[in-house]
mmCIF file of C-alpha atoms in Angstrom:
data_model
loop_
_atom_site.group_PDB
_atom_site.id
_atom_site.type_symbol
_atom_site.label_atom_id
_atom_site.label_comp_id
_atom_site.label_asym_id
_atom_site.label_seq_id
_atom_site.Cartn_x
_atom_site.Cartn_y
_atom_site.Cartn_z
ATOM 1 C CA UNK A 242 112.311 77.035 73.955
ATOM 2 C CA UNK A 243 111.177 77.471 70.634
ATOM 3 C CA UNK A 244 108.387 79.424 69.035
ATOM 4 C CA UNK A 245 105.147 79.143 70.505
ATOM 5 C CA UNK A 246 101.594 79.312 68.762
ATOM 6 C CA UNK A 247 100.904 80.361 72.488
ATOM 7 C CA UNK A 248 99.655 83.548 72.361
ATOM 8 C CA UNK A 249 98.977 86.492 75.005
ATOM 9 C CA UNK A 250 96.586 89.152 75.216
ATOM 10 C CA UNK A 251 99.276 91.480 77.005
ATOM 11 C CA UNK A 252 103.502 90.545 77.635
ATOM 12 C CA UNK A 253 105.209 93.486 79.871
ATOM 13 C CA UNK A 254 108.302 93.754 79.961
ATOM 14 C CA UNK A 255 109.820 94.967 82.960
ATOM 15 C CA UNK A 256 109.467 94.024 86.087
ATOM 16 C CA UNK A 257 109.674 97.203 88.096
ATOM 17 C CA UNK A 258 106.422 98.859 90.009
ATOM 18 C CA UNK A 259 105.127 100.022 86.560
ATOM 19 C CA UNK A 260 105.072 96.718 84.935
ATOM 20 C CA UNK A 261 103.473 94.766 88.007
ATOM 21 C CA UNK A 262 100.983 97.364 88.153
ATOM 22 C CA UNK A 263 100.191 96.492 84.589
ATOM 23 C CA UNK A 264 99.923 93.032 85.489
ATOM 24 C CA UNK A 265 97.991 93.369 88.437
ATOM 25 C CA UNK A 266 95.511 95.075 86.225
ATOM 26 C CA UNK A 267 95.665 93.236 82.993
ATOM 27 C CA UNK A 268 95.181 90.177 85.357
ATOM 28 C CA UNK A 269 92.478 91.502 87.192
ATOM 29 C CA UNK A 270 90.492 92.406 83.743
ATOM 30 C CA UNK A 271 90.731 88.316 82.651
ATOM 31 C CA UNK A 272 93.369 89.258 80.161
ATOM 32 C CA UNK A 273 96.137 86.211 79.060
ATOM 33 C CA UNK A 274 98.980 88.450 80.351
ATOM 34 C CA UNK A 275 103.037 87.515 80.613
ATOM 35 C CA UNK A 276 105.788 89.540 82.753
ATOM 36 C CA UNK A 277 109.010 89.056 81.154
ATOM 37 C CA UNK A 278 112.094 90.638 83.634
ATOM 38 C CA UNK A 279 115.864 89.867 84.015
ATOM 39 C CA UNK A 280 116.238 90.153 87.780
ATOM 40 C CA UNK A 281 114.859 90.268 90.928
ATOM 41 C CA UNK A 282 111.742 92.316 90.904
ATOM 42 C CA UNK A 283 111.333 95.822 91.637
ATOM 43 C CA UNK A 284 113.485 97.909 89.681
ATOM 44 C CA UNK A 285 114.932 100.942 90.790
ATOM 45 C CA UNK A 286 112.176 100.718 93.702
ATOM 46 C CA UNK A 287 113.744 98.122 95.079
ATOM 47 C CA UNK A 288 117.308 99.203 95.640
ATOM 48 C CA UNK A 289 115.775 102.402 97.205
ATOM 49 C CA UNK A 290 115.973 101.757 101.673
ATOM 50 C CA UNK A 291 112.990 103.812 102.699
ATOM 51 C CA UNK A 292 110.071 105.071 100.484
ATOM 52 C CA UNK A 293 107.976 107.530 102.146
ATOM 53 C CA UNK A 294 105.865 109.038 99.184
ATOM 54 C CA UNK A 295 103.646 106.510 98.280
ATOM 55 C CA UNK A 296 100.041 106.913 99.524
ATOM 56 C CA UNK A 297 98.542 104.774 102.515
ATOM 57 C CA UNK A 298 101.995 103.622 103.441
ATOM 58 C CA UNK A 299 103.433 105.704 105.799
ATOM 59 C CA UNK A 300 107.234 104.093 104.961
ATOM 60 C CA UNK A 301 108.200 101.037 103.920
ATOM 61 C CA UNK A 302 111.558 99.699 102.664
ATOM 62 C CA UNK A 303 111.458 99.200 98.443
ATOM 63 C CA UNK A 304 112.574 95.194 98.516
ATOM 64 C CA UNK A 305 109.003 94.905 100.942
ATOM 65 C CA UNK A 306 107.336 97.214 99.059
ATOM 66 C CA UNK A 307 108.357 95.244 95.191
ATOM 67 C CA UNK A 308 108.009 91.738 96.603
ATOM 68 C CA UNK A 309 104.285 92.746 97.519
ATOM 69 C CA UNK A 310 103.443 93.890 94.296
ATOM 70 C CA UNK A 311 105.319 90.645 92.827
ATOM 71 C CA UNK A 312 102.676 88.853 94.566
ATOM 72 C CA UNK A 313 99.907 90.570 94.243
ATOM 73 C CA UNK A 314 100.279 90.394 90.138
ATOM 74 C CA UNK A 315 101.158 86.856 90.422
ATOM 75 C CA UNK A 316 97.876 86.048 92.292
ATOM 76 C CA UNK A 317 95.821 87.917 90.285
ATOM 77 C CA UNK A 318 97.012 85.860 87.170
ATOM 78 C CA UNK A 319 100.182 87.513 85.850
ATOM 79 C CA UNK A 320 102.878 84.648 84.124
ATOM 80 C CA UNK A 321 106.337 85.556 85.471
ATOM 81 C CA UNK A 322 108.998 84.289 83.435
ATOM 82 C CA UNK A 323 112.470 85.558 84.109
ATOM 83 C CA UNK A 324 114.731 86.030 80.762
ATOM 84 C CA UNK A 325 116.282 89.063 78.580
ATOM 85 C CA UNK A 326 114.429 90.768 76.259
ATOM 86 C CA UNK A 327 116.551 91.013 73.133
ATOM 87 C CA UNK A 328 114.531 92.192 70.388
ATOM 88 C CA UNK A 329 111.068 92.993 69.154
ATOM 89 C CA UNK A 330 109.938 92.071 65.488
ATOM 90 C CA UNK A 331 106.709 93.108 63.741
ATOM 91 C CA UNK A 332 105.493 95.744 65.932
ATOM 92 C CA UNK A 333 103.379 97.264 64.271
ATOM 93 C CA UNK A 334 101.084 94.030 63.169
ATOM 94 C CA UNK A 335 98.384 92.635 65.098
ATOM 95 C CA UNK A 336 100.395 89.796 66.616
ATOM 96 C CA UNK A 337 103.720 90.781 67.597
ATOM 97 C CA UNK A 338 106.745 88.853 68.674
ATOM 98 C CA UNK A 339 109.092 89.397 71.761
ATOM 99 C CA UNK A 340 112.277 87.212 71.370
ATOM 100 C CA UNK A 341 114.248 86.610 74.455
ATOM 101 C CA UNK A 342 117.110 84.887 75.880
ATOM 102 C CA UNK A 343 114.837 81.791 76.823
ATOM 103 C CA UNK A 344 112.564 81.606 73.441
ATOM 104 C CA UNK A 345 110.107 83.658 71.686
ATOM 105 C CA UNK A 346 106.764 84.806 72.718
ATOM 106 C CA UNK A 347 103.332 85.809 70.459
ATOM 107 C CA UNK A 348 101.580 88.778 71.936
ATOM 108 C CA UNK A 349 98.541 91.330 70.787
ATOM 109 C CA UNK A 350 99.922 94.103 72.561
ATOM 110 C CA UNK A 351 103.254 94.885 74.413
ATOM 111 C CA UNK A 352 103.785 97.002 77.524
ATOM 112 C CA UNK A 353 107.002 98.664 77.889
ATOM 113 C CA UNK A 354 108.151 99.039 80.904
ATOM 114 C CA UNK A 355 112.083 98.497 81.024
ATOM 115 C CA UNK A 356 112.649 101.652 83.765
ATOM 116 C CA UNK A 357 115.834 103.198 83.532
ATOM 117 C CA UNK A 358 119.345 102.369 85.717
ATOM 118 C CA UNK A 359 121.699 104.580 86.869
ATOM 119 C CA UNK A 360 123.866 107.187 84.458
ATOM 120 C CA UNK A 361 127.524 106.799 84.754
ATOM 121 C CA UNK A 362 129.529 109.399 86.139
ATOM 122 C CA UNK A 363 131.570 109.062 82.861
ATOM 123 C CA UNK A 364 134.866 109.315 84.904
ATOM 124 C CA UNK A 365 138.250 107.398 84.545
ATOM 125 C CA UNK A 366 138.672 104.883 86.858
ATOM 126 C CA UNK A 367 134.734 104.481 86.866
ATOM 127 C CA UNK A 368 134.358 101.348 85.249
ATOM 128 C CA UNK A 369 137.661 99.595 86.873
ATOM 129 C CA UNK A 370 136.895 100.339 90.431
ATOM 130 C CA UNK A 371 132.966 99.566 89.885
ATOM 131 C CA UNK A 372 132.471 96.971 92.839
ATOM 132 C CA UNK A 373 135.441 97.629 94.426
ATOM 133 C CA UNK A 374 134.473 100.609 96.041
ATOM 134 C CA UNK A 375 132.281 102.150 93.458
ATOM 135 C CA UNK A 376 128.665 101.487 93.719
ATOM 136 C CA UNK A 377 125.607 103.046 92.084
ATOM 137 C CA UNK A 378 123.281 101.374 95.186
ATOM 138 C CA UNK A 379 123.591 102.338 98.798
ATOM 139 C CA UNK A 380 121.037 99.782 100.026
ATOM 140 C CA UNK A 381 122.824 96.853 98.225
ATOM 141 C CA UNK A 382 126.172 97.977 99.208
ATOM 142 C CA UNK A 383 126.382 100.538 102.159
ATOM 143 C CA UNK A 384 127.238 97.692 104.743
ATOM 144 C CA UNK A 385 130.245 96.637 103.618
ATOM 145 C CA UNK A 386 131.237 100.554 104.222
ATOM 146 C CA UNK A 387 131.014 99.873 108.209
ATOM 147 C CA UNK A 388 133.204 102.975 109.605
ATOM 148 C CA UNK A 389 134.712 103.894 106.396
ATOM 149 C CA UNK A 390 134.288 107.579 104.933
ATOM 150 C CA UNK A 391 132.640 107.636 101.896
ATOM 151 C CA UNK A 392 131.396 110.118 99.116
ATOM 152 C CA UNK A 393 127.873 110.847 97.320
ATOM 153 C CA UNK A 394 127.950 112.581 93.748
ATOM 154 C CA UNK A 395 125.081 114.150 93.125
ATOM 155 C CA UNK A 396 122.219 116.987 94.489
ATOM 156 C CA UNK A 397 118.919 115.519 93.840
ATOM 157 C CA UNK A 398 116.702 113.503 95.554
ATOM 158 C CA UNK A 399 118.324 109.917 95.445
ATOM 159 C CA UNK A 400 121.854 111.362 96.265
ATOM 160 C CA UNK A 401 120.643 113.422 99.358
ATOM 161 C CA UNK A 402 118.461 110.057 100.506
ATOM 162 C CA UNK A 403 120.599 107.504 99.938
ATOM 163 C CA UNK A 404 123.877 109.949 101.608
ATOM 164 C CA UNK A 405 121.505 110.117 104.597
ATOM 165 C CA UNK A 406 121.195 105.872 104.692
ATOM 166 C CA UNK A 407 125.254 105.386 104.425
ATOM 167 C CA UNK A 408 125.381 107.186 107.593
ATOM 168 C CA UNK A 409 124.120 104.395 109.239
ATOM 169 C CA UNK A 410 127.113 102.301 108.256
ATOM 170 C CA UNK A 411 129.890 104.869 107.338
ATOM 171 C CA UNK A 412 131.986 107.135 110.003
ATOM 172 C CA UNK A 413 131.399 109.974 107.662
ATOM 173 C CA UNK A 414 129.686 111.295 104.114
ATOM 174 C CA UNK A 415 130.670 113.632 101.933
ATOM 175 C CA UNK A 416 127.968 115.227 99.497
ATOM 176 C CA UNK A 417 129.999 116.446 96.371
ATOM 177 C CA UNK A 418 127.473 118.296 93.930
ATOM 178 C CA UNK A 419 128.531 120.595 91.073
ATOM 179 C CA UNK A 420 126.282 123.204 91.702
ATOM 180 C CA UNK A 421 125.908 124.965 95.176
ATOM 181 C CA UNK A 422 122.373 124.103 96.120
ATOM 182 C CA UNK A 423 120.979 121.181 96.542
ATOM 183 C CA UNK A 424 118.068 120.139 94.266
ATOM 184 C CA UNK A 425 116.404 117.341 96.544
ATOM 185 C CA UNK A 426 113.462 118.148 98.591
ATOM 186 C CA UNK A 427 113.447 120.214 101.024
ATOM 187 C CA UNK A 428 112.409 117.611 103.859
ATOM 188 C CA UNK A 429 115.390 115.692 102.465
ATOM 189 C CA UNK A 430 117.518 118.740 102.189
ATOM 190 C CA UNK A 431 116.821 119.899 105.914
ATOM 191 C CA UNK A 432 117.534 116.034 107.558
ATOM 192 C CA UNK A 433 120.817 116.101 105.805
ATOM 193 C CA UNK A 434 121.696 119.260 107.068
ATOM 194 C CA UNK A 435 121.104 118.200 110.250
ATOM 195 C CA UNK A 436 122.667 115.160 109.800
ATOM 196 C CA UNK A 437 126.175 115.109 111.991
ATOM 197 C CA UNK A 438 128.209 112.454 109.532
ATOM 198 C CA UNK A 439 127.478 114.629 106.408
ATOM 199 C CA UNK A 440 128.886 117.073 105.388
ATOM 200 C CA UNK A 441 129.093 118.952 101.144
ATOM 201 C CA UNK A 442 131.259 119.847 99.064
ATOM 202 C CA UNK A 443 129.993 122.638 96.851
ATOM 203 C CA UNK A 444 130.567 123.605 92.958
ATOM 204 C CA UNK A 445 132.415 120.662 92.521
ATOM 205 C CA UNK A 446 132.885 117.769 90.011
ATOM 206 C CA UNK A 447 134.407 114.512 90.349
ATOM 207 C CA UNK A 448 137.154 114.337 87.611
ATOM 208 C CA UNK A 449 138.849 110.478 88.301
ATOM 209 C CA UNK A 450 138.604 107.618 91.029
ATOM 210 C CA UNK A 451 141.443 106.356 92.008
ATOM 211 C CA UNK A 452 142.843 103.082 93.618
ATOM 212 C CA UNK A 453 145.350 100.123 94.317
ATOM 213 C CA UNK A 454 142.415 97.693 93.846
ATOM 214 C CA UNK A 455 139.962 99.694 95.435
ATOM 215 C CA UNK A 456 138.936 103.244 95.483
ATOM 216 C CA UNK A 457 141.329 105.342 97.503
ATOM 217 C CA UNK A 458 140.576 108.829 96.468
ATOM 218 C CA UNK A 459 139.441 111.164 94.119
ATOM 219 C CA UNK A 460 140.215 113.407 91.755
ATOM 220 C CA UNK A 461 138.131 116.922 91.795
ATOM 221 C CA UNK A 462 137.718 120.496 90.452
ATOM 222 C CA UNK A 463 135.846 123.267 91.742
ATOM 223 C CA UNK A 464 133.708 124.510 88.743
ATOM 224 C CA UNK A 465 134.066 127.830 89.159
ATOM 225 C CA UNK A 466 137.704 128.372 90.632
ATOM 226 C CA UNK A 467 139.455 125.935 88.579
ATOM 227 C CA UNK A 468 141.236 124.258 91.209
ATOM 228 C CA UNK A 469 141.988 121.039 91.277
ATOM 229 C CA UNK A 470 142.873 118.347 94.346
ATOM 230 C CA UNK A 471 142.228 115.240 95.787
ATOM 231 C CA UNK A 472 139.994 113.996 97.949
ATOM 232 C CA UNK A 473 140.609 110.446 100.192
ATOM 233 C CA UNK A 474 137.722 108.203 100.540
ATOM 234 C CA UNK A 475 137.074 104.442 100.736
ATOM 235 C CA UNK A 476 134.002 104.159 98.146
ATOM 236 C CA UNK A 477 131.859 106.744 96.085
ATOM 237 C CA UNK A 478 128.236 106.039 95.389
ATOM 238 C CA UNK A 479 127.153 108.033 91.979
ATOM 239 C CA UNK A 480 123.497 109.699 91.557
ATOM 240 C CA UNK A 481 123.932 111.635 88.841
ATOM 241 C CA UNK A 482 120.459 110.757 86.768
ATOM 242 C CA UNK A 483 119.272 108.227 84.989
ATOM 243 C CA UNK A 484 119.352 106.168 81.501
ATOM 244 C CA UNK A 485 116.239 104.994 79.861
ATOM 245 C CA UNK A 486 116.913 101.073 79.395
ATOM 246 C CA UNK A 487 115.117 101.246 76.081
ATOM 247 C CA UNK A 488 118.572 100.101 74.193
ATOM 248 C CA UNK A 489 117.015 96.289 72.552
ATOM 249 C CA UNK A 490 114.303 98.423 70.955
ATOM 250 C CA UNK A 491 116.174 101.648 69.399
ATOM 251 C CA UNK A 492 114.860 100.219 66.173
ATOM 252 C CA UNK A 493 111.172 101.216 66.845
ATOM 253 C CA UNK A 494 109.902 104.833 65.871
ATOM 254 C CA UNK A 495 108.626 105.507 69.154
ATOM 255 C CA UNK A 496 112.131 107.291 71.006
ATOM 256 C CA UNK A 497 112.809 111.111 71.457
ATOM 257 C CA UNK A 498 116.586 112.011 71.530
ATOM 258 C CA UNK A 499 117.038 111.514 74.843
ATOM 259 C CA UNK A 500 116.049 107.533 74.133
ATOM 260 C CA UNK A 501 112.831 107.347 76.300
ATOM 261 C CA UNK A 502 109.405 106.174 74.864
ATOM 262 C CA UNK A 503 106.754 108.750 73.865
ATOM 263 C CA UNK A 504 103.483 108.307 74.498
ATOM 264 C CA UNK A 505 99.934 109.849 74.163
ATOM 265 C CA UNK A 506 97.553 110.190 78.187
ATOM 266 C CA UNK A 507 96.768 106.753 77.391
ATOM 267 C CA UNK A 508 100.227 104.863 77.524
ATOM 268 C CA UNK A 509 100.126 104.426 73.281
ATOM 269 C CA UNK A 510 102.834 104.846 71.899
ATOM 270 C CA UNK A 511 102.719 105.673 67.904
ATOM 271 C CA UNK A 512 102.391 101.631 66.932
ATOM 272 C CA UNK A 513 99.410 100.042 67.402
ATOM 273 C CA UNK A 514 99.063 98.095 70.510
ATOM 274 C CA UNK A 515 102.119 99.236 71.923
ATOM 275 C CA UNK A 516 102.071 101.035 75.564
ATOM 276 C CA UNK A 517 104.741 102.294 77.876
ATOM 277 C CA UNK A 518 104.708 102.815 81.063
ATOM 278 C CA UNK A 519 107.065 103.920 83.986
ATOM 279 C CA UNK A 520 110.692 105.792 83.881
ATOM 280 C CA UNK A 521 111.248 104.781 81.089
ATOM 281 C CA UNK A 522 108.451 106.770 79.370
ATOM 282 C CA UNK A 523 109.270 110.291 78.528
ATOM 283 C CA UNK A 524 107.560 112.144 81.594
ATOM 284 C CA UNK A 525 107.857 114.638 83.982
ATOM 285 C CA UNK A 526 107.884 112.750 87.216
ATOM 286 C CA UNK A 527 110.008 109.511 87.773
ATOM 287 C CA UNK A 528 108.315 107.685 91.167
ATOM 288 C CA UNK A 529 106.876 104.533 92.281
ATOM 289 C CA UNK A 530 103.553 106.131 92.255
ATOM 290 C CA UNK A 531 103.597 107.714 88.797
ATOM 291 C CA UNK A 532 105.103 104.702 87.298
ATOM 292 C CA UNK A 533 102.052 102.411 88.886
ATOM 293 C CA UNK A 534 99.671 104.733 87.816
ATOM 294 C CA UNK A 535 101.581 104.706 84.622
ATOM 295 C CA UNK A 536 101.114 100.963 84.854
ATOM 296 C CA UNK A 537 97.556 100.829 85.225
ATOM 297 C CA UNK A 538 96.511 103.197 82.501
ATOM 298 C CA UNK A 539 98.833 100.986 79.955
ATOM 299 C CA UNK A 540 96.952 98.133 80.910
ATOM 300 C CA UNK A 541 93.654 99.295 81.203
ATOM 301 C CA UNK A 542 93.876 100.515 77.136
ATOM 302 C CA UNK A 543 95.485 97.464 76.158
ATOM 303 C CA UNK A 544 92.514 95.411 77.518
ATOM 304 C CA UNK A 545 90.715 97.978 75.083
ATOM 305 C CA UNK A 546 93.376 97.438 72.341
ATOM 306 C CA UNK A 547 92.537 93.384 72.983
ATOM 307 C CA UNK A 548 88.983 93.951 72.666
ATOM 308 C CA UNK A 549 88.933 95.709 69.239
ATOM 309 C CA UNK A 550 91.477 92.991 68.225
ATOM 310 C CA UNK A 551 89.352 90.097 68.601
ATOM 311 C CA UNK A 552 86.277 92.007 67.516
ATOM 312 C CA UNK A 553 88.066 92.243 64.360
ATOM 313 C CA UNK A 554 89.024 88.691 64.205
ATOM 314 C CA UNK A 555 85.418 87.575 64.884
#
């Protein structure tokens, strides 16, 4: 495609539950608004089984839960186009351009919201065994672990949640976290406790995976002993944090050191008509409902941001 005089009031990009809430409500205030992702829908959100924290809905699986708000941003008027995102020139003028992989798009304001993917564990073997027994997502990939014994790396939240979904496929799980408490909630902490197929191994870091092919075992040291071992397994699944995917746009002022986007209580980031939204904003709380909320403040300021924009043009 090439460069179109076609231009939006709004393009997101990202299509995670902050970006669809941004569409829902730029579509919902009449706005010209695109949705520009690379996969399926859903983000992070929807590689997560069970999500229990997000008010009205008592649980509901995140592949339900994304494909709903898919829809309901669709309906309401939201463009989907599927595509990466490789760069983003004149961002600070009025009309702004967002090239991707399928042609470039004119905008008056841009929503970031590009989420974050899991950090690597950063150990050898890591990258080699990655889909052959190494796996960053237990909902995509815990059923082809029927019976097998497996290992979690990690303490918080996703670790402790997504350890307590492999037991429904794996024999056993072992919890390996470098510190010796747990930092997951304590209603996650307590059913993994209880939890028969897990059990943890404390003060402990994984130092190589190892494999013919396929993970075998690992590689470990106790952090405060020193000693070293191995430990058998037939696939790790790594939750050690997260990486803001805010990589095609590095260029732009608008990073702290860590990489994610800074922004003011209103989404804005230091460029004019420029929001972010969702975890890959710098923030204090990374969930579906702070990213939506996230979502709908972006959009609701760059409907103002489009108002004073064609005020100025009139």
């Amino acid at each position: 495609m090439s460069e179109t005089n076609n231009l939006y009031d709004v393009i997101i990009i990202g299509g995670g539950p902050a970006g669809m809430a941004a569409g829902l409500y730029a579509g919902r205030a009449n706005l010209k608004v695109a949705l520009i992702e690379r996969g399926m829908p859903g983000g992070q959100a929807a590689t997560t089984h069970l999500i229990e924290n997000y008010p009205g809905v008592e649980s509901v699986d995140g592949p339900s839960l994304s494909m709903t708000m898919h829809k309901q941003a669709e309906d309401f008027g939201t463009e989907m186009i599927t595509g990466d995102v490789e760069k983003i020139e004149d961002a600070e003028k009025k009309i702004k351009k967002v090239i991707t992989s399928r042609g470039t798009y004119l905008t008056k304001t841009i929503i970031l919201a590009t989420g974050a993917e899991p950090r690597k564990l950063g150990a050898p073997g890591e990258d080699e065994l990655r889909g052959r027994g190494v796996s960053y997502c237990a909902t995509c990939d815990g059923a082809f672990f029927r019976d097998k014994e497996l290992v979690v790396v990690g303490g918080g939240d996703s670790a402790v949640e997504e350890g307590i979904y492999l037991t429904r496929h794996a024999s056993k799980v072992t919890i390996i976290h470098r510190r010796d408490t747990l930092r997951a909630q304590k209603i996650l902490q307590d059913r993994a406790f209880k939890n028969e197929k897990i059990n943890f191994i404390w003060d402990t870091t994984v130092e190589a995976i190892e494999g013919d092919g396929k993970v075998q075992k690992l590689q470990i040291k106790n952090t405060k002993t020193g000693e070293t071992g191995e430990y058998p397994c037939d696939g790790v699944f790594i939750y050690v944090g997260m990486e803001p995917n805010t990589g095609f746009f590095s260029d732009l002022p608008i990073l702290n050191e860590s990489g994610y986007v800074v922004t003011n209580d209103k989404m804005q980031t230091k460029l004019p008509g420029v929001f972010a939204a969702g975890d890959g904003r710098e923030t204090v709380l990374r969930q579906v409902v702070t990213a939506t909320a996230d979502g709908a403040v972006a959009a609701f300021y760059a409907g103002h941001y489009v108002e004073l924009w064609e005020e100025d043009q009139a």
